[in-house]
Amino acid sequence: MKPQSLLGALALLAVAAVPALAQEPVKLGFITKFPVPFFATMENAAKDYAKRNPGVEIIYGQGTSATDIEGQIAQIESMVTRGVQGIALTPVDPTVSTALDKAVAAGIKVVLMDNNIPDWNGRTALATTNNFAAGKIAGEYLKTILKAGDTFGILEGVPGVPALDDRVKGMLEGLNGLDVKIVGKGATNCTEELGISVAEDLLTKNPDLKAIYAACGPPAAGAARAIKNAGIANDKIVLVGFDFCCGEEEALKSGIEDASVAQFPTKMAELGVDALVKSIRGEKVESLIDSGAALVTPENMAKFK
């Protein structure tokens, strides 16, 4: 073979080898906060991704509650021990960053999903809803219904968690210009039980309460139960939730809940896992990946099932 022909053949072999290297198997950890339908949907999306991509192996982990910090740290440490090349997780609290630092130091890529860890620079990417913009959707909807002077209560998620705080800040921005009176708010840890409790307290102290906003799905469902238990007619109070999950569909169907802001957990998980896989294989990924949000009402809710 002539030297030129040999060089050409070697070049072709080198080019042909690139796709094979790019598709080497990868092993990932996928960690969600706690057992609610939203995170189950994310996990199922990750499983579907792995089925469509045979070279991707995913190990799953989950905490027990929205405040299970130690449980999530243990999950992160377990993933490192089991030799994952990347971790995709929905961080429960900024303090898990210490465990993530150790993972990054071990050469593991980290993609955050659902919410960020402010001032932590170890992540490869963040796949999330723009929670401030999504909260603003809720506020703008409320602005079309409420009038100046109306009383208003807020069911917070977990104060201090940026994504959940942004849902409240965004909602208030959406209400900007309408002089409503916030008569109370309370943390719910994104649970239905605390949603019931905080809503009952608001309704007891403010018999003429005009609206409630819940920053998570379970508390929205809890507020719906509190309103029903109090015997308040559907047209006497406005209830707006966030997540469109965990009993909100039933509350919307019954007319107790007026609207919710839907995230797209399937898309969020798929985008997060895909970014993690690409980064491990040396491909460039965007540092911020917005999975979107939309307003759900009884009229359009069938599209979001």
Short mmCIF file of C-alpha atoms in Angstrom, two decimals:
data_model
loop_
_atom_site.label_atom_id
_atom_site.label_comp_id
_atom_site.label_asym_id
_atom_site.label_seq_id
_atom_site.Cartn_x
_atom_site.Cartn_y
_atom_site.Cartn_z
CA MET A 1 0.00 0.00 0.00
CA LYS A 2 1.29 3.48 -0.88
CA PRO A 3 2.13 5.76 2.08
CA GLN A 4 -0.63 8.18 1.07
CA SER A 5 -3.15 5.33 0.96
CA LEU A 6 -2.00 4.04 4.34
CA LEU A 7 -2.35 7.51 5.91
CA GLY A 8 -5.81 7.88 4.42
CA ALA A 9 -6.89 4.50 5.76
CA LEU A 10 -5.58 5.37 9.24
CA ALA A 11 -7.42 8.71 9.15
CA LEU A 12 -10.67 6.96 8.27
CA LEU A 13 -10.17 4.50 11.11
CA ALA A 14 -9.57 7.39 13.53
CA VAL A 15 -12.76 9.16 12.44
CA ALA A 16 -14.76 5.95 12.68
CA ALA A 17 -13.51 5.42 16.23
CA VAL A 18 -14.87 8.73 17.56
CA PRO A 19 -18.57 7.77 17.72
CA ALA A 20 -17.69 4.53 19.50
CA LEU A 21 -15.75 6.42 22.16
CA ALA A 22 -18.59 8.92 22.53
CA GLN A 23 -21.03 6.13 23.27
CA GLU A 24 -19.09 4.37 26.01
CA PRO A 25 -21.36 3.20 28.87
CA VAL A 26 -21.98 5.62 31.70
CA LYS A 27 -23.19 5.01 35.25
CA LEU A 28 -25.31 7.67 36.95
CA GLY A 29 -26.99 8.32 40.27
CA PHE A 30 -30.47 9.89 40.23
CA ILE A 31 -31.65 11.28 43.58
CA THR A 32 -35.02 12.91 44.30
CA LYS A 33 -36.25 14.58 47.47
CA PHE A 34 -39.15 12.51 48.78
CA PRO A 35 -42.04 10.23 47.70
CA VAL A 36 -44.69 12.37 45.96
CA PRO A 37 -46.07 11.97 42.41
CA PHE A 38 -43.95 14.83 41.04
CA PHE A 39 -40.69 13.08 41.88
CA ALA A 40 -42.09 9.68 40.88
CA THR A 41 -42.76 11.18 37.46
CA MET A 42 -39.18 12.43 37.28
CA GLU A 43 -37.81 9.02 38.22
CA ASN A 44 -40.01 7.29 35.63
CA ALA A 45 -38.74 9.73 33.00
CA ALA A 46 -35.16 8.86 33.91
CA LYS A 47 -35.98 5.15 33.62
CA ASP A 48 -37.50 5.74 30.19
CA TYR A 49 -34.37 7.63 29.14
CA ALA A 50 -32.20 4.71 30.24
CA LYS A 51 -34.37 2.28 28.25
CA ARG A 52 -33.96 4.39 25.11
CA ASN A 53 -30.20 4.66 25.70
CA PRO A 54 -28.83 1.17 26.49
CA GLY A 55 -25.38 2.53 27.37
CA VAL A 56 -26.80 4.48 30.32
CA GLU A 57 -27.09 2.77 33.72
CA ILE A 58 -28.94 4.69 36.44
CA ILE A 59 -29.04 3.98 40.18
CA TYR A 60 -31.95 5.59 42.04
CA GLY A 61 -32.26 7.09 45.49
CA GLN A 62 -34.82 9.16 47.38
CA GLY A 63 -35.19 10.91 50.72
CA THR A 64 -38.11 10.52 53.10
CA SER A 65 -39.34 14.13 53.33
CA ALA A 66 -38.83 17.67 52.03
CA THR A 67 -36.47 18.31 54.96
CA ASP A 68 -34.53 15.01 54.96
CA ILE A 69 -31.08 16.60 54.68
CA GLU A 70 -29.17 13.74 56.32
CA GLY A 71 -30.96 11.23 54.12
CA GLN A 72 -29.93 13.03 50.94
CA ILE A 73 -26.34 13.36 52.11
CA ALA A 74 -26.29 9.61 52.74
CA GLN A 75 -27.68 9.01 49.24
CA ILE A 76 -24.96 11.17 47.66
CA GLU A 77 -22.24 9.39 49.62
CA SER A 78 -23.69 6.01 48.61
CA MET A 79 -23.64 6.97 44.93
CA VAL A 80 -19.96 7.94 45.19
CA THR A 81 -19.14 4.63 46.86
CA ARG A 82 -20.99 2.74 44.10
CA GLY A 83 -18.80 4.31 41.46
CA VAL A 84 -21.15 6.58 39.53
CA GLN A 85 -19.66 8.98 37.01
CA GLY A 86 -22.39 11.55 37.49
CA ILE A 87 -25.19 12.49 39.87
CA ALA A 88 -28.48 14.15 38.96
CA LEU A 89 -30.42 15.32 41.98
CA THR A 90 -33.12 17.59 43.32
CA PRO A 91 -31.27 19.14 46.28
CA VAL A 92 -33.30 19.26 49.46
CA ASP A 93 -31.19 21.99 51.08
CA PRO A 94 -28.02 24.00 50.33
CA THR A 95 -26.16 22.17 53.11
CA VAL A 96 -25.89 19.05 50.93
CA SER A 97 -23.27 20.97 48.93
CA THR A 98 -20.52 19.68 51.25
CA ALA A 99 -21.26 16.11 50.19
CA LEU A 100 -21.46 17.24 46.56
CA ASP A 101 -18.06 18.93 46.86
CA LYS A 102 -16.57 15.56 47.79
CA ALA A 103 -18.27 13.95 44.80
CA VAL A 104 -16.93 16.62 42.44
CA ALA A 105 -13.45 16.23 43.95
CA ALA A 106 -13.71 12.53 43.07
CA GLY A 107 -14.30 13.46 39.43
CA ILE A 108 -18.09 13.06 39.46
CA LYS A 109 -20.24 15.41 37.38
CA VAL A 110 -23.28 16.95 39.10
CA VAL A 111 -26.47 18.19 37.47
CA LEU A 112 -29.05 19.81 39.73
CA MET A 113 -32.74 19.50 38.91
CA ASP A 114 -35.84 21.35 40.14
CA ASN A 115 -33.96 23.78 42.38
CA ASN A 116 -30.53 25.34 42.56
CA ILE A 117 -27.97 25.63 45.35
CA PRO A 118 -27.12 29.35 45.36
CA ASP A 119 -23.43 30.27 45.40
CA TRP A 120 -22.40 26.65 44.79
CA ASN A 121 -20.24 26.49 41.69
CA GLY A 122 -19.70 22.75 41.48
CA ARG A 123 -22.63 21.95 39.23
CA THR A 124 -22.28 21.18 35.56
CA ALA A 125 -25.84 22.28 34.79
CA LEU A 126 -29.20 23.13 36.33
CA ALA A 127 -32.37 21.73 34.75
CA THR A 128 -35.34 23.45 36.30
CA THR A 129 -38.48 25.45 36.03
CA ASN A 130 -37.83 29.17 36.24
CA ASN A 131 -39.73 29.27 39.52
CA PHE A 132 -39.85 33.06 39.74
CA ALA A 133 -41.38 33.29 36.25
CA ALA A 134 -43.74 30.41 37.06
CA GLY A 135 -44.85 32.09 40.29
CA LYS A 136 -45.47 35.25 38.30
CA ILE A 137 -47.93 33.28 36.14
CA ALA A 138 -49.94 32.56 39.30
CA GLY A 139 -49.80 36.18 40.44
CA GLU A 140 -50.93 37.49 37.07
CA TYR A 141 -53.87 35.09 37.15
CA LEU A 142 -54.83 36.22 40.65
CA LYS A 143 -54.59 39.83 39.53
CA THR A 144 -57.40 39.21 37.02
CA ILE A 145 -59.72 37.96 39.77
CA LEU A 146 -58.93 39.93 42.92
CA LYS A 147 -59.58 43.60 43.54
CA ALA A 148 -57.90 46.24 45.67
CA GLY A 149 -58.35 45.65 49.40
CA ASP A 150 -59.01 41.89 49.14
CA THR A 151 -57.48 39.76 51.88
CA PHE A 152 -54.97 37.10 50.91
CA GLY A 153 -53.10 34.21 52.55
CA ILE A 154 -49.95 32.37 51.46
CA LEU A 155 -48.98 28.75 52.08
CA GLU A 156 -45.20 28.71 51.72
CA GLY A 157 -43.20 25.61 50.93
CA VAL A 158 -39.95 25.25 52.87
CA PRO A 159 -38.66 28.76 53.65
CA GLY A 160 -35.02 29.09 52.66
CA VAL A 161 -35.26 26.73 49.69
CA PRO A 162 -34.65 29.10 46.76
CA ALA A 163 -36.99 27.44 44.24
CA LEU A 164 -39.90 27.50 46.70
CA ASP A 165 -39.16 31.04 47.86
CA ASP A 166 -39.05 32.17 44.21
CA ARG A 167 -42.55 30.80 43.66
CA VAL A 168 -43.83 33.22 46.29
CA LYS A 169 -41.66 36.15 45.16
CA GLY A 170 -42.75 35.62 41.55
CA MET A 171 -46.41 35.45 42.54
CA LEU A 172 -46.10 38.76 44.40
CA GLU A 173 -44.42 40.28 41.36
CA GLY A 174 -47.35 39.12 39.25
CA LEU A 175 -49.72 40.87 41.67
CA ASN A 176 -47.66 44.06 41.56
CA GLY A 177 -49.85 47.11 41.20
CA LEU A 178 -52.88 45.55 42.90
CA ASP A 179 -53.20 46.59 46.53
CA VAL A 180 -54.26 43.36 48.23
CA LYS A 181 -53.77 42.75 51.94
CA ILE A 182 -51.65 39.75 52.95
CA VAL A 183 -53.16 38.72 56.28
CA GLY A 184 -51.03 35.67 56.96
CA LYS A 185 -48.60 33.09 55.66
CA GLY A 186 -47.02 29.94 56.96
CA ALA A 187 -44.54 27.19 56.10
CA THR A 188 -46.00 23.86 55.03
CA ASN A 189 -42.86 21.81 54.24
CA CYS A 190 -44.82 20.99 51.07
CA THR A 191 -47.08 18.55 52.96
CA GLU A 192 -50.84 18.23 52.77
CA GLU A 193 -51.15 17.97 56.55
CA LEU A 194 -49.47 21.32 57.17
CA GLY A 195 -51.38 22.76 54.22
CA ILE A 196 -54.62 21.90 56.01
CA SER A 197 -53.35 23.31 59.30
CA VAL A 198 -52.06 26.63 57.92
CA ALA A 199 -55.17 27.10 55.74
CA GLU A 200 -57.50 26.37 58.67
CA ASP A 201 -55.65 28.95 60.75
CA LEU A 202 -55.96 31.54 57.97
CA LEU A 203 -59.67 30.85 57.50
CA THR A 204 -60.40 30.96 61.24
CA LYS A 205 -58.62 34.27 61.78
CA ASN A 206 -59.93 35.81 58.55
CA PRO A 207 -63.57 34.78 57.91
CA ASP A 208 -63.71 37.01 54.82
CA LEU A 209 -60.47 35.71 53.30
CA LYS A 210 -60.67 36.16 49.52
CA ALA A 211 -57.74 34.06 48.26
CA ILE A 212 -55.09 31.50 49.14
CA TYR A 213 -51.91 30.77 47.20
CA ALA A 214 -50.01 27.54 47.85
CA ALA A 215 -46.40 27.21 46.66
CA CYS A 216 -46.57 23.39 46.38
CA GLY A 217 -49.14 20.83 45.26
CA PRO A 218 -49.80 18.90 48.51
CA PRO A 219 -50.54 22.06 50.56
CA ALA A 220 -52.86 23.27 47.78
CA ALA A 221 -54.80 20.01 48.13
CA GLY A 222 -54.74 20.49 51.90
CA ALA A 223 -56.13 24.02 51.54
CA ALA A 224 -58.92 22.64 49.34
CA ARG A 225 -59.86 20.22 52.12
CA ALA A 226 -59.78 23.01 54.70
CA ILE A 227 -62.08 25.16 52.55
CA LYS A 228 -64.48 22.26 52.04
CA ASN A 229 -64.47 21.36 55.74
CA ALA A 230 -65.24 24.97 56.62
CA GLY A 231 -68.31 24.89 54.38
CA ILE A 232 -67.13 27.81 52.27
CA ALA A 233 -68.78 28.07 48.85
CA ASN A 234 -66.46 27.75 45.85
CA ASP A 235 -67.31 31.23 44.59
CA LYS A 236 -66.43 32.87 47.92
CA ILE A 237 -62.68 32.18 47.87
CA VAL A 238 -59.98 31.78 45.22
CA LEU A 239 -57.41 28.99 45.58
CA VAL A 240 -54.34 28.83 43.36
CA GLY A 241 -51.70 26.12 43.71
CA PHE A 242 -48.39 25.15 42.21
CA ASP A 243 -47.30 21.79 40.70
CA PHE A 244 -50.70 20.45 39.57
CA CYS A 245 -50.19 17.26 41.52
CA CYS A 246 -51.04 15.39 44.68
CA GLY A 247 -54.82 15.93 44.82
CA GLU A 248 -54.97 19.17 42.84
CA GLU A 249 -56.70 17.52 39.90
CA GLU A 250 -59.59 16.50 42.15
CA ALA A 251 -59.69 19.97 43.73
CA LEU A 252 -59.88 21.59 40.30
CA LYS A 253 -62.59 19.19 39.16
CA SER A 254 -64.67 19.94 42.26
CA GLY A 255 -64.34 23.69 41.70
CA ILE A 256 -62.63 24.38 45.02
CA GLU A 257 -59.26 25.10 43.42
CA ASP A 258 -59.32 27.66 40.62
CA ALA A 259 -55.91 27.19 39.01
CA SER A 260 -52.45 25.73 39.43
CA VAL A 261 -49.08 26.28 37.80
CA ALA A 262 -47.84 23.09 36.15
CA GLN A 263 -44.21 22.22 35.80
CA PHE A 264 -43.02 19.57 33.37
CA PRO A 265 -41.20 17.00 35.53
CA THR A 266 -40.79 14.51 32.67
CA LYS A 267 -39.04 17.10 30.53
CA MET A 268 -37.01 18.33 33.50
CA ALA A 269 -35.68 14.85 34.28
CA GLU A 270 -34.97 14.00 30.65
CA LEU A 271 -33.09 17.25 30.08
CA GLY A 272 -31.17 16.84 33.33
CA VAL A 273 -30.08 13.27 32.65
CA ASP A 274 -29.24 14.04 29.03
CA ALA A 275 -27.06 16.98 30.08
CA LEU A 276 -25.29 14.75 32.60
CA VAL A 277 -24.63 12.02 30.04
CA LYS A 278 -23.35 14.51 27.48
CA SER A 279 -21.04 16.19 29.99
CA ILE A 280 -19.57 12.84 31.04
CA ARG A 281 -18.93 12.05 27.37
CA GLY A 282 -17.14 15.33 26.90
CA GLU A 283 -19.88 17.24 25.11
CA LYS A 284 -20.72 20.85 25.89
CA VAL A 285 -24.00 21.51 27.70
CA GLU A 286 -25.86 24.65 28.69
CA SER A 287 -25.39 25.63 32.34
CA LEU A 288 -29.08 26.62 32.74
CA ILE A 289 -31.83 24.53 31.16
CA ASP A 290 -35.40 25.82 31.56
CA SER A 291 -38.05 23.09 31.39
CA GLY A 292 -40.98 25.55 31.34
CA ALA A 293 -44.30 26.07 33.18
CA ALA A 294 -47.96 26.79 32.33
CA LEU A 295 -51.23 27.78 33.99
CA VAL A 296 -53.69 24.93 34.53
CA THR A 297 -57.42 25.60 34.92
CA PRO A 298 -60.47 23.31 34.93
CA GLU A 299 -60.96 24.21 31.26
CA ASN A 300 -57.52 23.09 30.03
CA MET A 301 -56.41 20.57 32.67
CA ALA A 302 -56.99 17.57 30.38
CA LYS A 303 -53.93 18.64 28.39
CA PHE A 304 -51.69 18.30 31.45
CA LYS A 305 -52.57 14.77 32.54
#
